[in-house]
Structures are given as C-alpha cells and as structure tokens.
Amino acid sequence: MSQGGKVEIVQTTPYEGQKPGTSGLRKKVKVFTQPNYTENFVQCTLDANGAALDGSTLVVGGDGRFYCKEAAELIVRIAAANGVSKLLVGQNGILSTPAVSSLIRHNKALGGIVLTASHNPGGPENDFGIKFNTENGGPAPDAFTNHIHKLSTEIKSYKLVRGLQIDIGKVGETSYTVDGKPFVVEVIDSVANYVRHMEQIFDFGKLRDFVSGKSNGKPLKMRIDSMNGVTGAYVREIFLNRLGAAEASVVHTTPLPDFGGLHPDPNLTYAKDLVDTVAKGDYDIGAAFDGDGDRNMIIGSKAFFVTPSDSLAVIAHYLEVIPYFQKNGVHGFARSMPTASAVDLVGKKLGKEVFEVPTGWKYFGNLMDVGRLCLCGEESFGTGSDHIREKDGIWAVLAWISVMQHTGKSIEDILKQHWSVYGRNYFTRYDYEECDLEPCNEMMATMEKNITAADFAGKSFSSGGKTYKVKQADNFNYTDPVDKSVATKQGLRIVFEDGSRIVMRLSGTGSSGATVRLYIDSYEKENVLGQASVMLKPLIDIALEISQLPKFTGRTAPTVIT
Ligand code: G1P
Ligand code: ZN
C-alpha cells in the first residue's frame, strides 16, 4: 500500500533549557506537551545529523511510559518530512534501550531516538525523555548533544507531514510517498531481534538445563522483577519461553504508562518489594530492572546484595564462561569514575587494560569501537558489554546465571570467594534528591575551592577511630584516549593514601532541582566480611564534614542509600 503526504513548514520559537543531560533530555510530561516543545527538540535532533540524515534509516522506540506512543507518532511525521528514508518503530512505540542499541547496529541505521526518562517515575505528572543514539548504537557524545542544544536556541521552524496515516499498533511495513520521495515505516516486534541477539551471546541450551533443573535436578529459584517497565515482554520471552523458568519466577511484567506508581529504579530503596520477598523466601537469585531496561540489580539468597561495582568485577573474572567472549576474546575493562575500583584488581590480575571514564554510558563507546574495551559498568546499576553500546539489564542477569551455572555456587559464595582472592571494596552511595539548586551549586563551588587548595593534599581526617590522609583531590577531568575530546568538571574526588575515596557530584539526569550524589569507596584486603554501613561510617562522617552538606542542603539524611 502506498500513501502520500506533503511536507508542511511550521513556524516556531525556541524554548529555553533543551539541553540534554547525562542521558538525553528529561523533563516533566507537562513540559514536553507544551505547544511545539517536542517538535522543536526532535527537529533539532534530526538537524544535528546534518547531510547524513537524507536517505537514512532510524530506529524509534521507548519504554512505554506516558506520552511514549504519541511522541513516537509525532517523530514518524517529523522524520517523514526531513528526508529520512526508513523508520524502524517498535510496536506501540515500545523498545527497551538495549534493544534500540542492538537494532541500530544490526540494521546499520544512522541512529535511533529513544523515548525514555529511564529510572525516573512516569505518568502525566512525572517525567518523559528523548535521547538520540548514534550509528554505533550508543548515546550521542557531548559534541553532538551540545549541537542539538545550540540548534534549539535558534530554531525558527520545523517540518512535518501532518496527515500521514500511521498505525504503530500493528507489526508490518507501510510505504509512503512524501513530496514525490519514498518513505517507509516498518513496525517491528519489540522483542524478537533482542532475543535472537542474546541467543548468539549466551549458551541458551546450557542455561535452560540449569534454570529448569535438568542439569542438576534442582530448578533455579529466581524472582525477576520488571517493575512494570519495558522489560516485561523481554523477560517473559527469555526466562519463561526460552529458558523454561516457572511462571512465578517473573513479576510486574506488564509495562504500564505510570509503572503502576512504582519508581522504576532497581535499587534497595525502590525495589523494596523484590528485596523483601527474596529476604523472606527461598530464592537463589533476585533481579530487577529500570523503566527502559538498561539497569539491573542482582541479589542472592536471603537478599544478599551484590554492589554493581562487585557485580562488574565478578563478571570480569568469569567472562570467558560466556560463549561470546570465548569467541571474540577478552579486551579491556572500564568503569565510571565514582564506581568502586574492584574491577581494576581483576584487570590487573588478568593483564587487561582498565579505563576510568566520567559518569554516563556514552564515554565507553569510543573505547569499544576501537576494540580496547569489552566489559564495563557503573555503580548506578549499569553493567554491559561491547555487544551493544548501552548498558543491558537482562544481559547482566544472563551473565550472572552463566556464572552460577559454571561455578555451581550461590551468589553469596561467589562473592566471598572473590573477596578472598582480590580483597573487598566497600561501597555506598548517598543520594539527596530534589534539593534546591542554588545552595548545591554553592556547596560544590566551596568544596572544589577547599579541596584544590595547595595545602589540602597531605591533610589528615579522623573519625570513629580511623584516620585518612589525603593523597590527591580534584574535579575529575577526562581526555578520551581515542578522539582526545575532553570532559571537564566530572565530579569532586578526594583520594586517600590507602586508596579509599570520597566522590561528590550533582546528578545530570534529574528533571527539576538538584540531586547530590555522595560516593564512598573503601578497600580492605583482609577484613572482607564486615557490614558496609559500619565499615564506611567514619569516611561518611568525614565527607559530610568536608562538604558541609547538612549546612548547604538543610538535609540531615539522604533520600536513598545504596
Ligand atoms: C545517573 C547515573 C549514571 C548513569 C545515568 C543514566 O546519572 O549516576 O551512572 O549513567 O544515570 O542511567 P546522574 O543522575 O548521576 O547524572
Ligand atoms: Zn535506564
């Protein structure tokens, strides 16, 4: 069927603040639904591609949150008017972030538009987001997003094919003629490509025998919680249909526009239902994902918590049990700067390069593209590999189940064994959400001034019977080893003589106010079985003293502790 349409040029004026943050533009739904707000941003995103846009293929999909479907349809109409040849759109506008990355790579697309505010709550009163991923499948780099922002301050008009008849509810291909030029929309099954991709990476036969209990007479008892986010359909297909898990192994698998009121962030606070259930019940593994499926949390029996920094290190240690790495080899590892350095120790032992990059997945892409990095992670529940250019929650769970299958050990025992070899990085993150921006900026500026003063290095701080001597302190700067681009002011960091660290930065993903993140990392070679909150208390007190956080924010306790 071929239908027609005419390009219309609509006059508009710029909106302030269309500046993508750590991972795309995130604002309240009410902001995105203002007249021309989404249209402006989509037009600028397309324009930032320059001449390459003409005749290109783009992928479009999101996490199913409120306004996702409307935005996807709007993008089809705007893309049609801007010379794009083909759009691959997830059915009903639904695609997880890892699935978008995978589709871009498999279809050699110019890029993709991801409709998500990730782990931020959804619904008419909450957040929406738009992110552009480039042709390597990863989030657009800073230079690209700065360009989008610049265009957004100058925009005078956008292009649209207003009357285009589209139905993204039905899988299938529709051809159009727009001002005499062909334009194709292919609505695709949201999960099929991704599931195939996972089957190429992992040994599904082996995992099925392990999960169903065929290999050791004991089915794996798991609770996989999709938190009403986009992973529901993927989880059902992979864990139930392909790996033979029992129906009760998966919960909250219907994607809801408001995530059923849940805050779809897989951490100890927001995935409380999972933690409580696994703590009480008889489970071998518990896992949760965020709204768009790129984050993961792993817990073991009795809700034994695996910090994302440790998760990365353990997977690194066992990487070669996964067929993909047997085939492609193990290249370097990387972590974001605030992530505890457990993986560095594995890299050192295995003789692999280890990179420390700023917060945000986009900084891993270049290293992967040149073959220097195959596994990376962030303390913020992000784990992934070079199979795509996004972190990947379901991939991480499959990696963990592969490690469990290989070792025949419980998650707790895998960790204890790891610590006995490498020592342990105790780690915690305190989040102070929705603080006033002004005093937070002042706090950061004051702290930067204090810690970069000439006499700060060498100073000692004591608390709870422990003394830490400052080795180095700065505002983290990063030069990309591949394209030499520089990212400045990526977080305040104090490194002590024994390797312990205090890191503080302001979130770049919030939609209003300021969120302060305080990261505490302390390494112990021998004393590896302590309780993190007890072990880290002295350093936390020192961090609060140096930053004067309670004074600036008026907060005496964090909103979330991880
Ligand atoms: C947060 C995390 C960061 C992650 C990003 C996107 O960013 O801290 O590691 O890459 O979300 O999921 P932040 O809000 O800290 O800027
Ligand atoms: Zn996410």
XYZ file of C-alpha atoms and ligand atoms in Angstrom:
579
model
C 0.000 0.000 0.000
C 1.383 3.412 -0.877
C 0.081 6.582 0.660
C 1.049 10.151 0.150
C 1.821 13.205 2.179
C 3.053 16.768 1.867
C 5.767 18.470 3.852
C 4.489 21.392 5.864
C 6.762 24.012 7.398
C 5.537 25.125 10.808
C 6.814 28.351 12.382
C 8.046 28.049 15.952
C 10.151 29.835 18.551
C 12.918 28.399 20.779
C 12.321 27.004 24.237
C 14.944 27.524 26.875
C 16.636 24.588 28.533
C 16.532 21.982 25.776
C 19.945 20.808 26.901
C 20.432 17.029 27.057
C 21.913 15.853 30.374
C 23.842 12.702 31.313
C 21.487 10.709 29.118
C 19.178 12.761 26.900
C 16.636 15.483 27.581
C 14.434 14.727 30.578
C 11.580 16.929 31.686
C 8.119 16.632 33.129
C 5.468 15.366 30.690
C 3.798 18.772 31.101
C 6.913 20.419 29.693
C 7.159 18.070 26.709
C 3.472 18.511 25.847
C 3.656 22.314 25.581
C 2.910 23.500 22.041
C 5.876 22.667 19.750
C 8.181 21.636 22.626
C 8.690 18.035 21.485
C 8.532 19.092 17.813
C 11.344 21.624 18.325
C 13.593 19.155 20.073
C 13.020 16.368 17.551
C 13.678 18.727 14.639
C 16.958 19.899 16.242
C 17.964 16.308 16.975
C 17.429 15.370 13.340
C 19.184 18.535 12.108
C 22.225 17.770 14.267
C 22.883 14.846 11.893
C 23.492 17.240 9.017
C 23.526 15.867 5.468
C 23.708 12.252 6.695
C 20.013 12.418 7.558
C 18.944 12.398 3.945
C 18.033 8.872 2.881
C 18.869 7.449 6.310
C 17.305 4.702 8.437
C 16.424 5.494 12.059
C 15.126 3.362 14.922
C 12.372 4.733 17.182
C 11.061 3.289 20.418
C 10.807 3.782 24.140
C 9.929 2.337 27.492
C 6.143 2.602 27.153
C 5.771 5.408 29.670
C 3.032 8.017 29.403
C 3.319 10.073 26.154
C 5.593 7.459 24.513
C 3.193 6.414 21.787
C 2.139 9.977 20.927
C 5.769 11.074 20.761
C 6.668 8.105 18.539
C 3.887 9.013 16.094
C 4.991 12.632 16.092
C 8.555 11.545 15.322
C 7.303 9.496 12.362
C 5.592 12.613 10.945
C 8.620 14.838 11.509
C 11.134 12.281 10.196
C 8.995 11.780 7.080
C 9.299 15.484 6.349
C 13.054 15.603 6.880
C 14.295 13.247 4.198
C 14.631 10.097 6.345
C 14.045 7.034 4.119
C 13.058 4.432 6.636
C 11.967 4.180 10.246
C 12.030 1.013 12.303
C 9.479 1.568 15.050
C 8.834 -0.762 17.959
C 5.231 -1.968 18.088
C 3.185 0.594 20.040
C 6.388 2.618 20.311
C 7.904 0.054 22.665
C 11.600 -0.883 22.653
C 13.976 -1.244 25.572
C 17.080 0.938 25.434
C 19.377 -2.091 24.873
C 17.034 -3.276 22.113
C 17.306 0.099 20.344
C 21.086 -0.093 20.514
C 21.053 -3.622 19.126
C 18.659 -2.674 16.296
C 20.730 0.335 15.252
C 23.803 -1.873 14.937
C 22.101 -4.772 13.190
C 20.364 -2.540 10.663
C 23.324 -0.221 10.111
C 20.985 2.666 10.911
C 22.172 6.258 11.225
C 20.889 6.226 14.778
C 17.841 5.943 16.956
C 15.535 8.053 19.046
C 14.896 6.560 22.480
C 11.805 7.741 24.312
C 12.530 7.310 27.978
C 13.350 9.025 31.215
C 14.947 5.739 32.285
C 14.508 5.197 36.018
C 12.541 8.405 36.649
C 8.846 7.883 37.542
C 6.301 8.089 34.704
C 2.715 9.232 34.242
C 1.086 12.571 33.383
C 2.590 14.277 36.442
C 6.041 12.759 36.072
C 8.901 12.518 33.611
C 9.397 11.933 29.924
C 12.608 11.964 27.958
C 14.123 11.890 24.480
C 17.614 10.658 23.740
C 19.488 10.273 20.464
C 21.811 7.323 19.869
C 24.274 7.472 17.017
C 25.258 4.861 14.438
C 27.424 2.828 16.822
C 24.249 2.313 18.881
C 25.433 4.413 21.813
C 24.191 7.660 23.350
C 25.251 10.686 21.325
C 28.535 12.171 22.556
C 28.781 15.603 24.183
C 29.706 17.412 20.950
C 26.532 16.090 19.317
C 24.212 16.916 22.203
C 25.774 20.375 22.541
C 24.983 20.874 18.880
C 21.338 19.866 19.465
C 21.183 22.361 22.296
C 22.645 25.146 20.180
C 20.154 24.473 17.382
C 17.320 24.515 19.919
C 18.186 28.098 20.855
C 17.937 29.235 17.225
C 15.071 27.188 15.794
C 12.532 29.101 13.702
C 10.539 26.293 12.089
C 10.127 22.544 11.931
C 8.936 20.233 9.190
C 6.049 17.831 9.435
C 3.844 15.629 7.265
C 0.673 16.319 9.161
C -1.846 13.980 7.618
C 0.308 10.826 7.479
C -1.839 7.790 8.285
C 0.109 5.668 10.745
C -0.738 2.708 12.927
C 2.179 1.710 15.117
C -0.012 -0.806 16.914
C 0.364 -3.341 14.092
C 3.553 -5.098 13.008
C 4.194 -4.585 9.295
C 5.646 -2.289 6.666
C 3.944 0.735 5.144
C 5.316 2.684 2.176
C 4.558 6.352 1.628
C 5.425 8.955 -0.953
C 6.364 12.270 0.604
C 6.685 15.117 -1.898
C 7.492 12.511 -4.545
C 10.101 10.675 -2.420
C 9.656 7.193 -0.897
C 9.378 6.860 2.879
C 8.919 3.540 4.699
C 7.730 2.806 8.229
C 8.369 -0.702 9.463
C 6.632 -1.510 12.729
C 8.606 -4.342 14.309
C 8.054 -6.884 17.046
C 9.635 -5.231 20.106
C 11.452 -8.300 21.434
C 12.357 -10.676 18.567
C 15.649 -9.099 17.456
C 16.893 -8.682 21.020
C 16.103 -12.254 21.990
C 17.987 -13.529 18.933
C 20.931 -11.374 19.927
C 21.028 -12.831 23.457
C 20.887 -16.344 21.981
C 24.031 -15.579 19.990
C 25.873 -14.371 23.107
C 24.927 -16.979 25.721
C 24.568 -20.748 25.634
C 20.779 -20.927 25.949
C 20.828 -24.732 25.872
C 23.081 -24.914 28.914
C 21.199 -22.143 30.688
C 17.869 -23.850 30.012
C 19.086 -27.095 31.565
C 20.340 -25.146 34.577
C 17.261 -22.942 35.016
C 14.762 -25.762 34.512
C 16.723 -28.095 36.772
C 17.510 -30.660 34.107
C 21.271 -30.475 34.693
C 21.302 -30.808 38.488
C 17.792 -31.946 39.416
C 17.008 -28.614 41.068
C 15.270 -25.767 39.181
C 16.855 -22.364 39.750
C 14.609 -20.427 42.063
C 14.510 -16.894 40.768
C 12.437 -13.766 41.069
C 12.831 -11.393 38.167
C 11.048 -8.081 38.713
C 10.368 -5.874 35.684
C 8.885 -3.161 37.924
C 6.120 -2.561 35.324
C 8.739 -1.261 32.912
C 9.603 -2.157 29.358
C 11.487 -5.380 30.159
C 8.276 -7.307 30.905
C 7.811 -8.691 27.401
C 11.540 -9.472 27.023
C 11.694 -11.208 30.384
C 8.691 -13.405 29.633
C 10.085 -14.492 26.289
C 13.618 -15.159 27.561
C 13.136 -16.577 31.043
C 9.786 -18.334 30.643
C 9.636 -19.377 26.999
C 13.311 -19.895 26.157
C 14.847 -20.889 29.496
C 11.882 -22.776 30.914
C 11.503 -20.927 34.220
C 8.220 -21.270 36.119
C 5.615 -18.522 35.615
C 6.009 -17.362 39.226
C 9.682 -16.518 38.524
C 8.744 -13.253 36.832
C 6.669 -10.403 38.264
C 5.431 -6.941 37.256
C 5.882 -7.851 33.608
C 3.123 -5.670 32.137
C 4.606 -2.341 31.025
C 2.399 0.421 32.417
C 2.412 4.125 31.408
C 2.993 5.141 35.030
C 4.859 1.961 36.048
C 1.914 1.256 38.337
C 3.088 4.084 40.558
C 6.441 2.391 41.119
C 9.681 4.319 40.896
C 11.284 2.039 38.320
C 14.809 2.172 39.678
C 16.351 -1.145 40.684
C 17.990 -0.305 43.984
C 17.476 -1.309 47.596
C 15.004 1.508 48.214
C 12.777 1.430 45.138
C 12.893 -2.320 44.511
C 11.822 -2.917 48.090
C 9.173 -5.453 47.133
C 11.813 -7.629 45.470
C 14.231 -7.283 48.366
C 11.586 -8.095 50.994
C 10.262 -11.072 49.037
C 13.680 -12.569 48.387
C 14.702 -11.901 52.006
C 11.738 -13.884 53.282
C 11.527 -16.558 50.639
C 13.516 -19.382 49.245
C 15.221 -17.908 46.170
C 18.631 -18.417 44.559
C 18.640 -15.111 42.674
C 16.581 -11.932 42.586
C 16.895 -9.291 39.895
C 15.182 -6.052 38.923
C 15.448 -3.606 36.030
C 14.629 0.042 35.495
C 11.915 1.501 33.264
C 13.855 1.231 29.977
C 15.722 -1.974 30.809
C 19.320 -0.854 30.856
C 19.869 -1.034 34.627
C 19.956 -4.138 36.803
C 20.179 -5.084 40.441
C 21.295 -8.565 41.483
C 20.620 -10.084 44.892
C 21.287 -13.581 46.134
C 19.503 -15.855 48.551
C 18.134 -14.021 51.636
C 18.526 -10.803 49.635
C 22.326 -10.872 49.768
C 23.150 -7.602 47.947
C 25.707 -7.514 45.159
C 27.019 -3.973 44.686
C 27.167 -3.053 40.994
C 30.903 -2.445 41.414
C 31.361 -6.014 42.669
C 28.987 -7.374 40.040
C 31.207 -5.908 37.345
C 34.339 -7.378 38.929
C 32.846 -10.862 39.295
C 31.582 -10.932 35.715
C 35.027 -9.744 34.571
C 36.657 -12.596 36.472
C 34.422 -15.224 34.842
C 33.928 -13.559 31.464
C 35.203 -16.494 29.492
C 32.369 -18.748 30.597
C 30.189 -16.763 28.156
C 30.446 -18.036 24.546
C 30.538 -14.505 23.072
C 33.820 -13.808 24.892
C 35.253 -17.251 24.165
C 34.773 -16.387 20.532
C 35.773 -12.711 20.494
C 38.363 -12.716 23.265
C 38.512 -10.569 26.371
C 39.706 -6.998 25.768
C 39.887 -4.254 28.362
C 37.526 -3.325 31.174
C 36.179 0.064 32.256
C 34.154 1.729 34.960
C 32.840 5.201 35.613
C 34.916 7.293 37.989
C 32.562 7.044 41.013
C 32.349 3.240 40.647
C 34.467 1.354 43.203
C 37.649 0.002 41.686
C 37.052 -3.734 42.274
C 37.248 -4.405 38.530
C 40.684 -2.743 38.369
C 42.058 -5.557 40.520
C 40.660 -8.193 38.173
C 42.064 -6.330 35.176
C 45.461 -6.156 36.826
C 45.471 -9.871 37.573
C 44.381 -10.802 34.052
C 46.727 -8.294 32.418
C 43.944 -6.266 30.794
C 43.685 -2.507 30.293
C 41.259 -0.813 32.708
C 39.775 2.611 31.967
C 38.180 5.147 34.311
C 35.706 7.389 32.497
C 33.219 10.082 33.564
C 29.680 9.158 34.611
C 27.446 8.219 31.680
C 27.486 5.300 29.260
C 28.432 7.490 26.295
C 32.041 7.575 27.470
C 32.523 3.828 26.913
C 31.561 3.811 23.231
C 34.780 5.027 21.609
C 36.897 2.507 23.507
C 34.566 -0.304 22.434
C 34.585 0.857 18.825
C 38.380 0.529 18.642
C 38.400 -2.861 20.389
C 40.029 -1.773 23.651
C 37.026 -2.443 25.866
C 34.625 -5.374 26.112
C 33.067 -5.111 29.591
C 32.157 -2.088 31.643
C 29.907 -0.836 34.365
C 28.738 1.942 36.612
C 27.914 1.899 40.303
C 24.441 3.122 39.343
C 23.347 -0.429 38.482
C 24.734 -0.373 34.963
C 26.540 -3.376 33.532
C 27.164 -4.195 29.906
C 29.495 -5.277 27.177
C 30.502 -4.399 23.643
C 27.663 -6.485 22.180
C 25.824 -3.133 22.065
C 26.626 0.431 23.146
C 24.214 0.703 26.086
C 24.163 -0.978 29.436
C 21.929 -4.008 29.414
C 19.941 -5.259 32.398
C 18.791 -8.598 31.006
C 22.279 -9.313 29.654
C 23.647 -8.828 33.187
C 21.209 -11.345 34.657
C 22.059 -13.868 31.946
C 25.752 -13.275 32.702
C 25.143 -13.939 36.402
C 23.148 -17.096 35.726
C 26.015 -18.248 33.478
C 28.454 -17.699 36.341
C 26.171 -19.563 38.767
C 25.850 -22.432 36.303
C 29.607 -22.573 35.776
C 30.609 -22.434 39.445
C 27.673 -24.333 40.924
C 27.892 -21.854 43.809
C 25.418 -19.499 45.454
C 25.733 -15.782 44.783
C 26.949 -15.159 48.331
C 29.636 -17.817 47.993
C 30.732 -16.452 44.622
C 31.230 -13.051 46.244
C 33.021 -14.393 49.317
C 35.352 -16.375 47.128
C 36.011 -13.261 45.013
C 36.824 -11.130 48.071
C 39.144 -13.796 49.449
C 41.196 -13.541 46.273
C 41.026 -9.812 45.500
C 40.054 -8.124 48.774
C 36.872 -6.087 49.033
C 35.873 -2.574 48.014
C 33.195 -1.490 50.466
C 30.985 0.985 48.664
C 27.957 3.112 49.335
C 26.167 5.941 47.584
C 24.039 8.541 49.320
C 21.531 10.453 47.187
C 19.972 13.690 48.362
C 17.135 14.160 45.897
C 15.261 17.314 44.941
C 17.405 19.787 46.821
C 17.393 23.478 45.938
C 19.811 24.085 43.094
C 21.388 27.348 44.255
C 22.826 26.152 47.615
C 24.006 22.931 45.965
C 25.956 24.851 43.361
C 27.422 26.919 46.166
C 28.332 23.771 48.110
C 30.124 22.273 45.114
C 31.982 25.502 44.388
C 33.068 25.868 48.009
C 34.184 22.274 48.249
C 36.095 22.477 44.988
C 37.910 25.554 46.257
C 38.761 23.865 49.557
C 39.964 20.545 48.198
C 42.040 22.040 45.416
C 43.816 24.458 47.762
C 47.573 23.911 47.790
C 47.677 22.581 51.364
C 44.788 20.094 51.080
C 46.804 17.111 49.870
C 48.648 15.705 52.883
C 45.925 16.710 55.351
C 44.597 14.030 57.702
C 40.991 13.480 58.764
C 39.909 11.269 61.645
C 36.600 9.776 62.673
C 35.423 6.662 64.515
C 38.996 5.678 65.362
C 40.151 5.787 61.730
C 42.464 8.307 60.132
C 42.654 9.021 56.425
C 45.413 11.062 54.811
C 44.638 12.890 51.562
C 46.752 11.798 48.638
C 45.088 13.736 45.853
C 41.954 15.820 45.342
C 40.467 17.380 42.220
C 37.493 17.934 39.970
C 37.762 14.940 37.626
C 38.738 15.702 34.011
C 38.837 13.102 31.285
C 40.554 13.015 27.934
C 39.095 10.356 25.655
C 42.020 8.128 24.626
C 40.525 7.659 21.155
C 39.290 11.023 19.881
C 41.085 13.133 22.512
C 37.881 15.006 23.388
C 37.961 16.480 26.870
C 35.224 16.334 29.511
C 35.850 18.690 32.423
C 34.379 19.025 35.939
C 33.010 15.492 36.134
C 32.878 15.268 39.920
C 34.845 16.231 43.012
C 37.083 13.495 44.237
C 39.279 13.033 47.262
C 41.623 10.073 47.114
C 43.302 8.955 50.347
C 46.666 7.247 50.843
C 45.066 3.801 51.332
C 43.045 4.093 48.090
C 39.771 4.979 49.834
C 37.812 7.700 48.084
C 35.125 10.319 48.608
C 33.388 11.470 45.428
C 30.695 14.084 45.141
C 28.793 15.298 42.090
C 25.451 16.698 41.068
C 23.165 14.452 39.042
C 22.732 15.230 35.350
C 19.542 13.238 34.886
C 17.049 14.946 37.177
C 14.193 16.958 35.709
C 13.993 19.587 38.430
C 16.044 20.915 41.364
C 19.328 19.227 42.227
C 20.265 15.741 43.334
C 23.532 15.455 45.228
C 25.345 12.151 44.943
C 27.946 11.230 47.527
C 30.008 8.102 46.823
C 32.185 6.391 49.413
C 34.664 3.675 48.480
C 36.982 1.936 50.917
C 39.239 -1.015 50.174
C 40.114 -3.800 52.655
C 42.478 -6.607 51.794
C 41.752 -8.864 54.777
C 38.689 -7.596 56.599
C 36.219 -8.572 53.880
C 33.186 -9.838 55.781
C 32.185 -6.651 57.586
C 28.951 -4.732 57.231
C 29.312 -1.951 54.660
C 27.359 0.650 56.648
C 29.574 0.092 59.688
C 32.830 -0.089 57.770
C 32.090 3.127 55.864
C 30.681 5.228 58.718
C 33.951 7.051 59.526
C 34.524 8.048 55.916
C 30.899 9.181 55.503
C 31.247 11.440 58.538
C 34.449 12.886 57.093
C 32.709 13.507 53.750
C 29.848 15.348 55.449
C 32.348 17.426 57.394
C 34.451 18.388 54.370
C 31.465 19.161 52.132
C 29.341 20.782 54.846
C 26.414 19.116 53.108
C 23.935 19.361 56.006
C 24.562 23.119 56.232
C 24.142 23.780 52.499
C 21.231 21.452 51.760
C 19.413 21.510 55.073
C 19.314 17.704 54.889
C 20.289 15.503 57.779
C 19.714 12.227 55.946
C 19.856 11.064 52.322
C 16.727 10.168 50.345
C 18.257 6.952 49.043
C 21.151 4.883 50.350
C 22.645 2.261 48.111
C 22.775 8.554 36.527
C 23.875 7.629 36.971
C 24.814 7.346 35.827
C 24.020 6.805 34.640
C 22.878 7.736 34.298
C 21.981 7.152 33.219
O 23.306 9.774 36.120
O 24.573 8.147 38.068
O 25.796 6.451 36.238
O 24.852 6.655 33.521
O 22.083 7.979 35.444
O 21.400 5.943 33.599
P 23.322 11.073 37.081
O 21.897 11.303 37.505
O 24.169 10.698 38.252
O 23.906 12.162 36.236
Zn 17.639 3.286 32.218
